[in-house]
Amino acid sequence: MISFIKEQGLFNLTAGNHSYLMYLWPDGLLCHLAYTAKTAGARADHLAVNVPWTFFAAPNPNDKSYAYEGMTAEYPSYGSPDLREGAYQIELENGSRVSNLRYAGHTIYNGKPQLAGLPAFYASESEAETLEITLKDAAIGLSVTLFYTVFNKEGAICRSARFANESQKNIKILNAASLCITYLNYNYDFVTLSGRWANERNIEKSPLRFGSQSVSSARGASSHAQNPFVFLAEPHADEQKGEVFGFGLVYSGNFCAKADVDQLGMCRFSLGINPYDFSWLLEPGESFQTPEAVTLRSSRGFGNLSRRMHRLVRNNLMRGKWQHQERPIILNSWEAVFMDFNAEKIEAFAQEAAQLGIEMFVLDDGWFGKRNDDTTSLGDWTENKEKLPEGLKALAEKINRMGLQFGLWFEPEMVSPASALYEKHPDWIIQCENCAPSQSRNQYVLDLSRQEVQDYLEEAVSKILKNAPISYVKWDMNRNITESGSQNLPPNRQKELGCRYMLGLYSLLERLTQRFPDILFESCSGGGGRYDLGMLYYMPQTWASDNTDAIARLKIQYGTSMAYPAISMGAHVSTPGPLSIDRRAPLATRINCAYSGAFGYELNPLNLTDEEKTAVKEANAFYKQIRGLIQKGNMYRLLSPFEGQETAWMYTSEDKKEAAVFYFKPLFSAEMPAKLLKLQGLDINRHYRLEETGDIYAGDELMNIGFRLNLLESRGDYASKRLYFKGL
Ligand code: DGJ
């Protein structure tokens, strides 16, 4: 998979059908050569764009035939004769920001290293091979090791960089990208997953142009607004064709993904920690590890790339007991009662849920301290005996006896000003001198860079988890970081807080998930405000959005599926209410939409009519039959809600013997009585029985001609259709 041809100075990383080529320029500058379809070799002169113009500085006064600005440095520095923005920047004690990294050596080995304190993909020795290239600037004592791990099966490459200070003086890192690639042209669309609270991960596409285009977060979390997974794609690329590059950061804090198109029409793409409001002081002998980035290339459009990414996340990022385990059907209390509940109400819900075939009851916000609204008690993780007089243990046991597992909500990273914790430790919050800390949702953020805060939270959460049979935790986080400052850090390290917060959170999550390996952890941040690869390493499920309206969810879930697998995506059926849009989509459509993830409900089961109860029972029985297919199958997106009035997606099992198709038509239109929906991913040599009717179809027929949908079956808006095929 990885080779180095010494005579040519050529590195070839071949991952599945894709090759990533780098070349050592004679002066030791490591250059990117190509990221392309599988290619055995290449001549280095491909990369030296001849730029004899006098306005480019010549790195070699004796050879003016090349200039770095016409080349493609792999990890470009600031201040060298390449005046485009680099992949990193440092500052020395003497104020200089200039450095020059040159090749110093490399190693190739089987497997993949873990990154200390950071979430990262993992691999066995036979699954992956790793290349470490060490670059050094001997004059200033800076060493940077670039890591490349090649996953052959899914054709993915993981990358990161480790900075080491080998000098006797301090070196401050001002920018440190996890990944940088310079393409020789810019004929690509920049495709991002952008949005806002309750409308996350909309697909945005715009052609690259001269200058820089970026998406980023400076909110202290990966955010609802932008997602740390982006694409560069040929303009004509669609689900099935065209060259597409996907880039994801395994990190949950401030990030930046940037495409700079220079004056020669080359595109330098970088991804990593957002350099805005970041720096890291490296004392002599210290090192700094960037988060990991993953990249995949597809020559067969977005669909192929997403499916490979889904498998990689399922097989090489998620961990623990729940990694591959089918997810239980949940009833979550939030939209049904918010914080207005008592034990009696909860027990009645659970009783009804058990009758309906639901498998887990989750008690959301409001069970602790004096929490009856969102002004109080975060930080005080003690049971509210007024609401639950017999306590959580008794409640959970009772619910277990009804045949349901029990899950619980926490928001450990936060503290309410009205709480015993804040009274005792007002200095534990994130704040800076001379400015009042802002409240958001009436709460402050705890400074997780502090060991004592992590320790307190580990104990407080563990105490509850140890004391009751709790099978699931919803880990929420309901505000972003303002007035970023830590009382624990010296002035010259204040800009490290964003990153140190994440390291503290990751350490806490590692400890808790190791301590409670049987618990299914689902992360949440006001819905999908921290849906990223970093969180999925610790918690294999994420609540996709606070918006549970099925029609709005079509876009949210379709956009999410661009990078993240169905098994990771919490998706619940709700009733139109205060949180969702007041839109009366039929129950069947709400169910069909929520099926495309880790399925559940967010409603009062006692309010369901008898007819609805029958439908919910049937829906749960059917989901139990197909959840393996959805959660572990291959997803094909058929019709995009971003490009038309309809949405369709489907799942096929790995052996192609089963397929489930979901079609949605939010607005009824009389002009089209029928539609041929072309399916994908089936076996062309197999026949399939449509379970709903018993009719038999050939796989090639369904893919090449299509399945004929009767659009007049339902004459209302918000219609949907589910088709379940079994191979014969
Ligand atoms: C935000 C979450 O997204 C909701 O599902 C719910 O858990 C609330 N927080 C509770 O405060």
XYZ file of C-alpha atoms and ligand atoms in Angstrom:
739
model
C 0.000 0.000 0.000
C 2.805 2.468 0.843
C 6.048 2.593 -1.084
C 9.017 4.901 -1.370
C 11.184 4.892 -4.505
C 14.394 6.366 -3.236
C 16.001 7.170 -6.604
C 12.966 9.224 -7.552
C 12.157 10.531 -4.079
C 8.609 9.335 -4.675
C 6.106 8.308 -1.994
C 3.143 6.349 -3.271
C 0.239 5.718 -0.891
C -2.255 3.518 -2.632
C -5.508 3.100 -0.746
C -7.912 0.794 -2.555
C -8.456 2.313 -5.996
C -6.863 5.626 -5.104
C -3.290 6.867 -5.021
C -1.784 9.715 -3.069
C 1.620 10.666 -4.429
C 4.293 12.882 -2.900
C 7.719 13.800 -4.082
C 10.904 15.049 -2.460
C 12.284 18.045 -4.286
C 16.112 17.922 -4.498
C 16.407 20.529 -1.711
C 14.338 18.354 0.631
C 11.007 20.159 0.252
C 8.208 17.586 0.454
C 5.702 18.233 -2.336
C 2.286 16.900 -3.161
C 2.170 15.277 -6.578
C -1.341 13.944 -7.079
C -4.394 12.498 -5.335
C -5.942 10.452 -8.076
C -7.093 7.077 -9.370
C -4.706 4.200 -8.626
C -1.393 5.116 -10.285
C 1.867 3.242 -9.953
C 4.287 6.097 -10.469
C 4.789 9.596 -11.780
C 7.549 11.873 -12.935
C 8.437 14.612 -10.540
C 8.486 17.232 -13.266
C 4.682 17.060 -13.224
C 4.795 19.193 -10.150
C 7.256 21.894 -11.037
C 5.131 24.444 -12.762
C 7.619 26.549 -14.612
C 7.219 30.092 -13.339
C 10.029 32.189 -14.727
C 8.339 35.432 -13.734
C 10.425 37.793 -11.744
C 7.823 38.499 -9.111
C 8.195 35.084 -7.558
C 11.126 34.675 -5.206
C 13.615 32.045 -6.339
C 14.535 29.641 -3.535
C 17.810 28.860 -5.299
C 19.792 31.828 -6.696
C 21.679 29.452 -9.006
C 18.590 27.888 -10.519
C 15.820 30.291 -11.432
C 13.841 27.703 -13.350
C 11.451 27.076 -10.457
C 9.796 28.941 -7.631
C 7.943 27.486 -4.656
C 4.870 29.484 -5.597
C 4.467 27.364 -8.669
C 4.855 24.195 -6.625
C 2.779 22.192 -4.213
C 4.499 21.946 -0.832
C 2.855 19.201 1.212
C 3.030 21.034 4.536
C 3.871 24.576 3.488
C 5.377 27.036 5.922
C 4.898 30.744 6.367
C 7.545 33.119 5.136
C 9.438 30.911 2.739
C 9.455 32.007 -0.901
C 5.904 30.664 -1.094
C 3.674 33.554 -0.115
C 0.410 31.638 -0.138
C -1.025 30.797 3.262
C 0.824 27.859 4.782
C -0.360 24.783 6.617
C 1.229 26.011 9.819
C 2.871 29.015 11.407
C 5.098 29.339 14.459
C 6.525 32.267 16.402
C 9.944 32.258 17.991
C 11.059 34.107 21.093
C 12.848 36.630 18.856
C 9.562 37.414 17.111
C 10.356 35.607 13.863
C 7.547 33.609 12.265
C 9.655 32.176 9.470
C 10.573 28.522 9.233
C 11.645 26.061 6.556
C 10.843 22.403 6.962
C 12.964 19.909 5.058
C 12.785 16.138 4.828
C 14.720 14.416 7.602
C 13.570 10.799 7.312
C 10.594 8.503 7.254
C 9.294 5.155 8.503
C 6.612 2.815 7.168
C 4.904 0.252 9.381
C 1.762 -1.864 9.635
C -1.210 -0.688 11.656
C -1.935 2.746 12.998
C -0.786 4.700 16.046
C -3.303 6.176 18.449
C -3.077 9.886 19.107
C -2.451 10.639 22.763
C -5.537 12.175 24.347
C -7.370 12.606 21.053
C -10.053 10.591 19.324
C -8.805 8.893 16.172
C -9.565 6.090 13.761
C -7.966 2.789 14.723
C -6.830 -0.233 12.715
C -5.361 -3.681 13.112
C -1.955 -4.430 11.612
C -3.551 -6.057 8.595
C -6.096 -3.301 7.938
C -3.804 -0.336 7.565
C -0.283 0.841 6.938
C 1.265 4.044 8.253
C 3.892 6.394 6.899
C 5.572 8.881 9.204
C 7.612 11.567 7.479
C 9.755 13.755 9.666
C 10.465 17.275 8.509
C 12.888 19.524 10.350
C 14.037 23.082 10.486
C 17.436 22.522 12.050
C 18.161 26.249 12.385
C 15.322 26.780 14.867
C 15.012 23.287 16.328
C 11.521 22.563 15.029
C 10.527 19.061 14.040
C 7.187 18.183 12.437
C 6.137 14.601 11.838
C 3.422 14.037 9.267
C 1.333 10.880 9.767
C -0.431 9.127 6.900
C -2.394 5.949 7.573
C -3.765 4.159 4.540
C -6.916 2.040 4.938
C -6.876 -0.232 1.943
C -10.414 -1.599 2.119
C -12.260 1.703 2.218
C -9.580 3.618 0.330
C -9.190 6.205 3.066
C -6.200 8.084 4.393
C -5.923 9.476 7.916
C -3.560 12.339 8.471
C -2.204 14.406 11.321
C 0.921 16.315 12.330
C 3.000 16.307 15.488
C 5.135 19.342 16.345
C 8.177 18.916 18.574
C 10.358 21.633 20.020
C 13.938 20.385 19.826
C 15.442 23.767 20.653
C 16.395 25.373 23.950
C 13.833 28.130 23.561
C 10.071 28.437 23.453
C 8.265 28.025 20.159
C 4.680 29.197 19.869
C 2.438 27.439 17.347
C 0.024 29.892 15.723
C -1.495 27.514 13.212
C -1.201 23.762 12.694
C -3.369 22.166 10.016
C -4.079 18.471 10.269
C -4.139 18.125 6.521
C -3.090 20.210 3.535
C -3.298 19.360 -0.158
C -2.428 21.614 -3.058
C -4.333 20.716 -6.219
C -2.963 21.880 -9.561
C -6.347 23.222 -10.630
C -9.479 24.565 -9.022
C -12.177 23.033 -11.140
C -14.169 21.921 -8.097
C -17.240 22.813 -6.107
C -16.779 23.397 -2.391
C -19.555 21.393 -0.739
C -20.325 21.970 2.920
C -22.848 20.835 5.523
C -24.074 24.155 6.840
C -27.069 25.249 8.867
C -28.208 26.508 12.212
C -30.031 25.265 15.319
C -32.975 23.064 14.279
C -31.803 23.042 10.682
C -28.399 21.416 10.670
C -26.263 20.027 7.848
C -27.878 21.461 4.749
C -25.884 20.686 1.634
C -24.351 23.912 0.271
C -22.441 23.902 -2.984
C -20.475 26.680 -4.617
C -17.795 26.683 -7.289
C -14.285 27.551 -6.202
C -13.046 30.913 -7.409
C -9.852 32.899 -7.065
C -9.313 33.817 -3.441
C -10.187 31.904 -0.333
C -13.353 30.134 0.694
C -13.754 28.576 4.075
C -16.119 27.243 6.663
C -15.187 27.297 10.307
C -16.353 27.374 13.878
C -15.126 29.638 16.655
C -17.970 28.669 18.996
C -16.071 26.209 21.169
C -17.871 23.314 19.467
C -17.988 22.006 15.945
C -21.410 23.726 15.834
C -24.819 23.689 14.188
C -23.628 26.304 11.719
C -20.849 24.410 9.965
C -19.783 20.812 10.118
C -16.173 19.605 10.122
C -16.840 17.407 7.113
C -16.580 19.016 3.672
C -16.090 17.995 0.061
C -14.389 19.166 -3.087
C -16.244 17.796 -6.084
C -16.137 18.104 -9.837
C -18.972 20.408 -10.867
C -20.915 17.647 -12.634
C -20.469 15.135 -9.799
C -23.662 13.626 -8.433
C -24.572 10.600 -6.346
C -23.251 8.144 -8.920
C -20.589 9.871 -10.955
C -17.794 12.378 -10.863
C -14.656 12.885 -8.823
C -15.286 13.806 -5.203
C -12.897 14.319 -2.281
C -14.262 14.143 1.260
C -12.432 15.588 4.271
C -13.419 15.090 7.903
C -11.824 16.255 11.113
C -11.905 13.960 14.130
C -12.413 16.882 16.485
C -15.350 18.545 18.216
C -14.072 22.066 18.805
C -13.140 25.098 16.712
C -12.120 24.055 13.225
C -11.447 25.575 9.848
C -11.737 24.008 6.377
C -10.344 26.282 3.745
C -9.768 26.279 0.000
C -7.393 28.969 -1.261
C -7.248 29.417 -5.020
C -4.060 31.230 -5.931
C -3.144 33.407 -8.880
C -1.918 30.410 -10.880
C -5.241 28.641 -10.420
C -3.942 26.093 -7.929
C -6.127 25.222 -4.966
C -4.609 24.736 -1.545
C -7.046 22.952 0.736
C -6.426 22.714 4.468
C -8.343 21.357 7.433
C -7.587 21.553 11.126
C -8.025 23.482 14.344
C -9.256 26.998 13.601
C -6.172 29.248 13.809
C -8.465 32.132 14.808
C -7.969 32.579 18.544
C -5.583 29.643 18.810
C -1.965 29.332 19.808
C 0.019 26.742 21.701
C 3.240 27.323 23.555
C 5.813 24.580 23.135
C 8.499 24.680 25.762
C 11.828 22.967 25.021
C 11.295 19.229 24.677
C 7.487 19.468 24.406
C 5.333 18.321 21.537
C 1.868 19.081 20.184
C -0.306 16.638 18.314
C -2.923 17.989 15.899
C -6.291 16.256 15.686
C -6.657 13.688 12.964
C -8.223 14.345 9.575
C -9.583 11.676 7.269
C -9.776 11.941 3.520
C -11.451 9.773 0.896
C -11.576 10.128 -2.853
C -14.318 8.801 -5.075
C -14.443 8.642 -8.848
C -18.065 7.481 -8.609
C -19.729 10.440 -6.992
C -20.895 11.248 -3.482
C -22.819 8.021 -2.875
C -19.771 5.800 -3.097
C -17.770 8.118 -0.858
C -20.499 8.298 1.804
C -20.950 4.523 1.921
C -17.211 3.991 2.408
C -17.173 6.688 5.073
C -20.141 5.078 6.869
C -18.315 1.742 6.968
C -15.098 3.350 8.160
C -16.920 5.123 11.001
C -18.737 1.928 11.985
C -15.693 -0.335 11.784
C -12.731 1.863 12.651
C -13.956 4.800 14.734
C -16.843 3.706 16.928
C -15.854 1.461 19.795
C -17.136 -0.738 22.550
C -20.142 -2.902 23.108
C -22.492 -0.694 21.077
C -20.245 -0.333 18.049
C -22.180 -2.857 15.986
C -25.081 -3.586 18.300
C -28.525 -2.795 16.950
C -29.903 0.224 18.726
C -32.998 -0.062 20.949
C -36.236 1.750 20.129
C -36.396 4.662 22.554
C -39.190 6.689 24.076
C -37.679 9.981 25.241
C -39.643 12.116 27.707
C -38.524 15.545 26.471
C -41.140 16.638 23.960
C -43.878 14.820 25.881
C -43.471 16.565 29.240
C -40.329 18.720 29.176
C -39.502 19.080 32.901
C -43.035 18.714 34.139
C -43.161 15.140 35.403
C -43.298 12.934 38.451
C -42.693 9.230 39.006
C -46.312 8.352 38.374
C -46.375 10.034 34.980
C -43.106 8.425 33.952
C -44.252 4.983 35.021
C -47.483 5.382 33.077
C -45.505 6.363 29.965
C -43.191 3.430 30.345
C -46.068 1.023 30.882
C -47.701 2.186 27.676
C -44.375 2.176 25.820
C -43.840 -1.467 26.766
C -47.237 -2.362 25.296
C -46.234 -0.645 22.060
C -43.014 -2.617 21.628
C -40.685 0.233 22.634
C -37.494 -1.058 24.238
C -36.033 1.782 26.274
C -37.391 4.696 28.255
C -35.183 7.775 28.485
C -35.783 10.336 31.203
C -34.600 13.643 29.767
C -33.856 16.958 31.486
C -35.433 17.781 34.861
C -34.725 14.817 37.175
C -31.982 16.406 39.320
C -31.410 19.217 41.830
C -34.327 21.647 41.877
C -34.692 21.610 38.126
C -38.221 22.548 37.068
C -37.123 24.963 34.374
C -33.852 25.844 32.698
C -32.740 28.478 35.207
C -31.346 26.144 37.797
C -29.419 23.118 39.070
C -27.001 22.176 36.267
C -23.952 20.909 38.101
C -25.935 19.462 41.017
C -26.231 15.867 39.843
C -28.393 14.631 42.704
C -31.834 13.116 42.376
C -34.868 15.357 42.770
C -36.788 13.512 45.478
C -39.832 15.720 45.092
C -40.402 14.425 41.592
C -39.007 10.958 42.194
C -39.630 10.198 45.880
C -38.359 6.634 45.640
C -35.333 7.724 43.668
C -33.866 6.820 40.314
C -32.881 3.308 41.306
C -36.418 2.307 42.216
C -37.804 4.002 39.109
C -35.290 2.354 36.794
C -35.909 -1.048 38.357
C -39.640 -0.640 37.983
C -39.203 0.290 34.338
C -36.890 -2.685 33.856
C -39.574 -4.950 35.273
C -41.973 -3.598 32.657
C -39.521 -4.953 30.071
C -37.841 -1.658 29.173
C -34.284 -0.496 29.634
C -33.804 2.829 31.361
C -31.780 5.819 30.102
C -30.951 9.201 31.610
C -30.083 12.734 30.438
C -27.062 14.711 31.673
C -25.474 18.009 30.740
C -22.201 17.677 32.635
C -20.202 20.434 30.934
C -22.488 23.171 32.267
C -23.393 24.870 35.517
C -26.392 27.027 36.427
C -25.670 30.235 38.350
C -28.427 28.989 40.674
C -26.721 25.806 41.817
C -24.775 24.554 44.788
C -21.833 23.819 42.511
C -21.583 27.406 41.283
C -21.945 28.743 44.786
C -19.021 26.609 45.891
C -16.808 27.007 42.818
C -17.606 30.221 40.930
C -14.037 30.121 39.595
C -14.678 26.844 37.761
C -16.458 28.505 34.861
C -14.946 29.747 31.631
C -14.501 33.480 32.006
C -11.910 36.147 31.520
C -10.724 38.929 33.728
C -12.527 42.265 33.541
C -15.622 41.088 31.761
C -18.821 39.566 33.073
C -19.430 36.046 31.814
C -22.446 35.862 29.495
C -25.248 33.459 30.175
C -26.788 31.440 27.424
C -29.827 29.321 28.248
C -29.201 30.646 31.776
C -25.990 28.716 32.187
C -22.208 28.920 32.190
C -19.663 26.526 30.733
C -17.406 24.697 33.164
C -13.699 24.957 32.473
C -12.970 21.412 31.427
C -9.295 22.196 30.915
C -9.056 21.932 34.721
C -8.294 18.557 36.186
C -10.398 19.154 39.312
C -13.449 19.945 37.165
C -13.001 16.756 35.158
C -12.571 14.787 38.371
C -15.671 16.301 39.963
C -17.753 15.484 36.894
C -16.433 11.954 36.648
C -17.431 11.294 40.238
C -20.786 13.112 40.075
C -21.904 11.307 36.912
C -20.486 7.944 38.040
C -22.296 8.128 41.339
C -25.634 8.247 39.537
C -24.671 5.637 36.953
C -23.408 3.218 39.596
C -26.458 3.560 41.737
C -29.202 2.597 39.263
C -29.597 0.188 36.338
C -28.945 2.810 33.649
C -28.366 1.471 30.138
C -28.154 4.715 28.187
C -26.885 8.260 28.699
C -27.845 11.308 26.653
C -24.883 13.695 27.017
C -26.180 17.162 26.192
C -24.376 20.505 25.762
C -26.623 23.497 25.360
C -24.538 26.562 24.812
C -21.351 27.741 23.130
C -18.288 29.273 24.708
C -18.079 33.042 25.131
C -15.524 35.157 27.037
C -13.062 32.349 26.448
C -10.602 32.399 29.312
C -9.313 30.082 32.001
C -8.244 31.080 35.480
C -5.997 28.075 35.361
C -3.829 29.144 32.456
C -1.098 31.825 32.375
C -1.628 34.803 30.054
C 0.571 33.390 27.292
C -1.454 30.172 27.199
C -4.973 31.627 27.190
C -5.390 30.894 23.492
C -4.890 27.207 24.252
C -8.191 27.024 26.110
C -10.386 25.989 23.156
C -8.136 23.025 22.526
C -7.477 22.219 26.194
C -11.244 22.222 26.811
C -11.641 19.537 24.155
C -8.740 17.512 25.562
C -10.336 17.719 29.018
C -13.728 16.680 27.673
C -12.199 13.793 25.721
C -10.335 12.621 28.803
C -13.543 12.715 30.861
C -15.460 10.841 28.175
C -12.724 8.243 27.914
C -12.803 7.635 31.647
C -16.589 7.414 31.836
C -17.040 5.222 28.779
C -14.318 2.855 30.047
C -15.866 2.790 33.475
C -19.350 2.048 32.110
C -18.682 -0.048 28.997
C -22.219 -1.424 28.828
C -23.928 1.955 28.601
C -24.990 3.325 25.225
C -23.896 6.979 25.139
C -25.648 9.401 22.784
C -24.205 12.872 22.358
C -26.314 15.944 21.818
C -25.799 19.671 21.640
C -29.141 21.386 21.321
C -29.744 18.653 18.742
C -26.914 18.375 16.231
C -24.556 21.127 17.377
C -21.687 18.715 17.887
C -22.294 15.990 15.315
C -18.730 15.121 14.427
C -16.228 12.292 14.205
C -14.619 13.254 17.523
C -17.820 12.705 19.480
C -18.602 9.487 17.616
C -15.339 7.963 18.854
C -16.661 8.126 22.432
C -20.418 8.114 21.882
C -21.596 6.066 18.898
C -24.882 7.927 18.535
C -25.793 11.621 18.134
C -29.173 13.313 18.475
C -29.400 14.763 14.962
C -31.540 17.824 15.613
C -33.995 19.400 18.023
C -36.246 19.692 15.010
C -38.310 16.510 14.932
C -40.699 17.609 12.199
C -40.482 14.831 9.610
C -40.477 17.114 6.578
C -37.735 19.355 7.971
C -35.834 16.228 8.984
C -35.691 15.032 5.364
C -33.036 17.641 4.614
C -31.327 17.329 7.992
C -31.033 13.544 7.738
C -30.144 13.541 4.049
C -27.374 16.093 4.713
C -26.163 14.151 7.759
C -25.908 10.969 5.704
C -23.322 12.618 3.457
C -20.736 11.833 6.121
C -22.273 9.957 9.040
C -23.840 6.475 9.145
C -27.486 5.791 9.983
C -26.546 3.859 13.132
C -25.076 7.076 14.548
C -28.138 9.239 13.986
C -30.856 9.618 16.620
C -34.202 10.076 14.820
C -37.519 10.164 16.663
C -41.199 10.357 15.820
C -42.886 13.327 17.484
C -46.278 14.989 17.561
C -46.521 18.504 16.158
C -45.965 20.600 19.232
C -44.106 23.422 20.830
C -40.704 22.303 19.651
C -41.441 21.055 16.203
C -43.048 22.910 13.368
C -46.831 22.776 13.654
C -47.228 20.663 10.539
C -49.583 17.706 10.495
C -47.599 15.080 8.631
C -49.267 11.658 8.773
C -47.928 9.289 11.401
C -46.738 6.905 8.668
C -44.544 9.636 7.162
C -43.158 10.616 10.554
C -42.301 6.971 11.121
C -40.810 6.411 7.663
C -38.552 9.415 8.125
C -37.385 8.447 11.613
C -36.649 4.906 10.404
C -33.478 6.148 8.718
C -31.517 6.276 11.948
C -31.529 5.017 15.525
C -35.314 5.051 15.810
C -37.493 6.228 18.651
C -40.282 8.470 19.879
C -40.510 11.882 21.438
C -44.197 12.027 22.380
C -46.776 11.230 25.027
C -47.801 7.627 24.313
C -50.946 8.033 26.412
C -52.247 10.601 23.936
C -52.140 8.220 20.983
C -55.486 7.075 19.592
C -56.172 3.353 19.351
C -55.574 3.515 15.625
C -52.238 5.258 16.188
C -51.273 2.702 18.817
C -51.869 -0.102 16.336
C -49.745 1.739 13.766
C -46.950 2.331 16.283
C -46.946 -1.346 17.297
C -46.703 -2.396 13.671
C -43.993 0.198 13.048
C -41.911 -1.076 15.959
C -42.287 -4.704 14.916
C -41.249 -3.794 11.373
C -38.306 -1.690 12.534
C -37.031 -4.598 14.616
C -37.064 -6.643 11.434
C -35.168 -4.104 9.320
C -33.016 -2.162 11.759
C -29.958 -4.300 11.042
C -30.378 -3.483 7.368
C -30.664 0.248 8.031
C -28.069 0.558 10.730
C -25.471 -1.709 9.155
C -26.408 -1.688 5.481
C -25.289 0.429 2.555
C -27.244 3.603 2.005
C -28.118 4.893 -1.458
C -29.538 8.396 -1.781
C -31.984 8.364 -4.693
C -33.701 11.771 -4.733
C -32.374 14.849 -2.993
C -34.608 17.231 -1.015
C -32.076 19.923 -1.894
C -32.664 19.494 -5.614
C -36.355 18.829 -6.042
C -39.730 18.301 -4.419
C -39.180 14.657 -3.546
C -36.799 12.711 -1.345
C -35.876 9.042 -1.535
C -33.208 6.859 0.000
C -32.692 3.158 0.408
C -30.573 0.604 2.222
C -29.233 -2.697 0.965
C -27.651 -5.419 3.034
C -24.002 -6.264 2.388
C -25.060 -9.472 0.584
C -27.738 -7.551 -1.406
C -30.432 -9.993 -0.323
C -32.560 -7.334 1.324
C -33.454 -3.740 0.569
C -35.653 -1.101 2.187
C -36.703 1.951 0.201
C -38.269 5.160 1.517
C -39.890 7.759 -0.702
C -41.310 11.122 0.437
C -43.413 13.632 -1.453
C -44.064 16.632 0.813
C -46.422 18.419 -1.584
C -49.114 16.601 -3.513
C -49.295 17.465 -7.193
C -52.055 16.155 -9.413
C -50.183 16.240 -12.660
C -48.060 13.130 -12.111
C -50.089 9.986 -11.421
C -47.077 7.670 -11.363
C -43.332 7.745 -11.106
C -40.529 5.391 -11.941
C -38.105 5.399 -9.046
C -34.774 3.877 -10.065
C -33.248 1.856 -7.254
C -29.552 1.291 -6.642
C -27.248 -1.227 -5.036
C -29.278 -4.355 -5.857
C -28.001 -7.603 -7.323
C -28.650 -7.574 -11.077
C -28.771 -11.345 -11.107
C -31.357 -11.681 -8.397
C -35.118 -11.401 -8.184
C -36.755 -9.608 -5.279
C -40.143 -9.984 -3.671
C -41.816 -6.792 -2.526
C -42.994 -7.867 0.926
C -45.895 -5.401 1.013
C -47.584 -6.958 -2.075
C -45.826 -10.238 -2.820
C -44.958 -9.033 -6.351
C -41.661 -10.217 -7.830
C -39.207 -7.909 -9.624
C -35.804 -8.460 -11.190
C -32.899 -6.526 -9.645
C -31.802 -5.107 -12.993
C -35.372 -4.089 -13.766
C -35.637 -2.156 -10.500
C -32.335 -0.419 -11.118
C -32.497 0.231 -14.854
C -36.208 0.801 -15.389
C -37.325 1.572 -11.875
C -40.138 0.806 -9.483
C -43.473 2.292 -10.520
C -44.858 4.322 -7.638
C -48.535 5.169 -7.658
C -48.558 8.808 -6.646
C -52.328 8.973 -6.425
C -52.441 6.451 -3.610
C -52.381 9.306 -1.157
C -53.791 12.611 -2.330
C -52.592 14.664 0.575
C -49.398 16.518 1.340
C -46.522 14.966 3.293
C -47.001 11.573 1.667
C -44.478 8.789 1.922
C -44.035 5.204 0.876
C -41.984 2.371 2.273
C -40.947 -0.649 0.185
C -39.268 -3.704 1.629
C -37.715 -6.151 -0.841
C -36.422 -9.620 -0.058
C -34.083 -11.353 -2.463
C -35.166 -14.768 -3.720
C -31.545 20.000 24.117
C -31.758 18.659 23.501
O -31.461 18.674 22.150
C -33.170 18.202 23.762
O -33.422 16.985 23.129
C -33.383 18.106 25.242
O -32.576 17.093 25.771
C -33.080 19.433 25.907
N -31.794 19.934 25.542
C -33.170 19.321 27.399
O -32.808 20.470 28.028
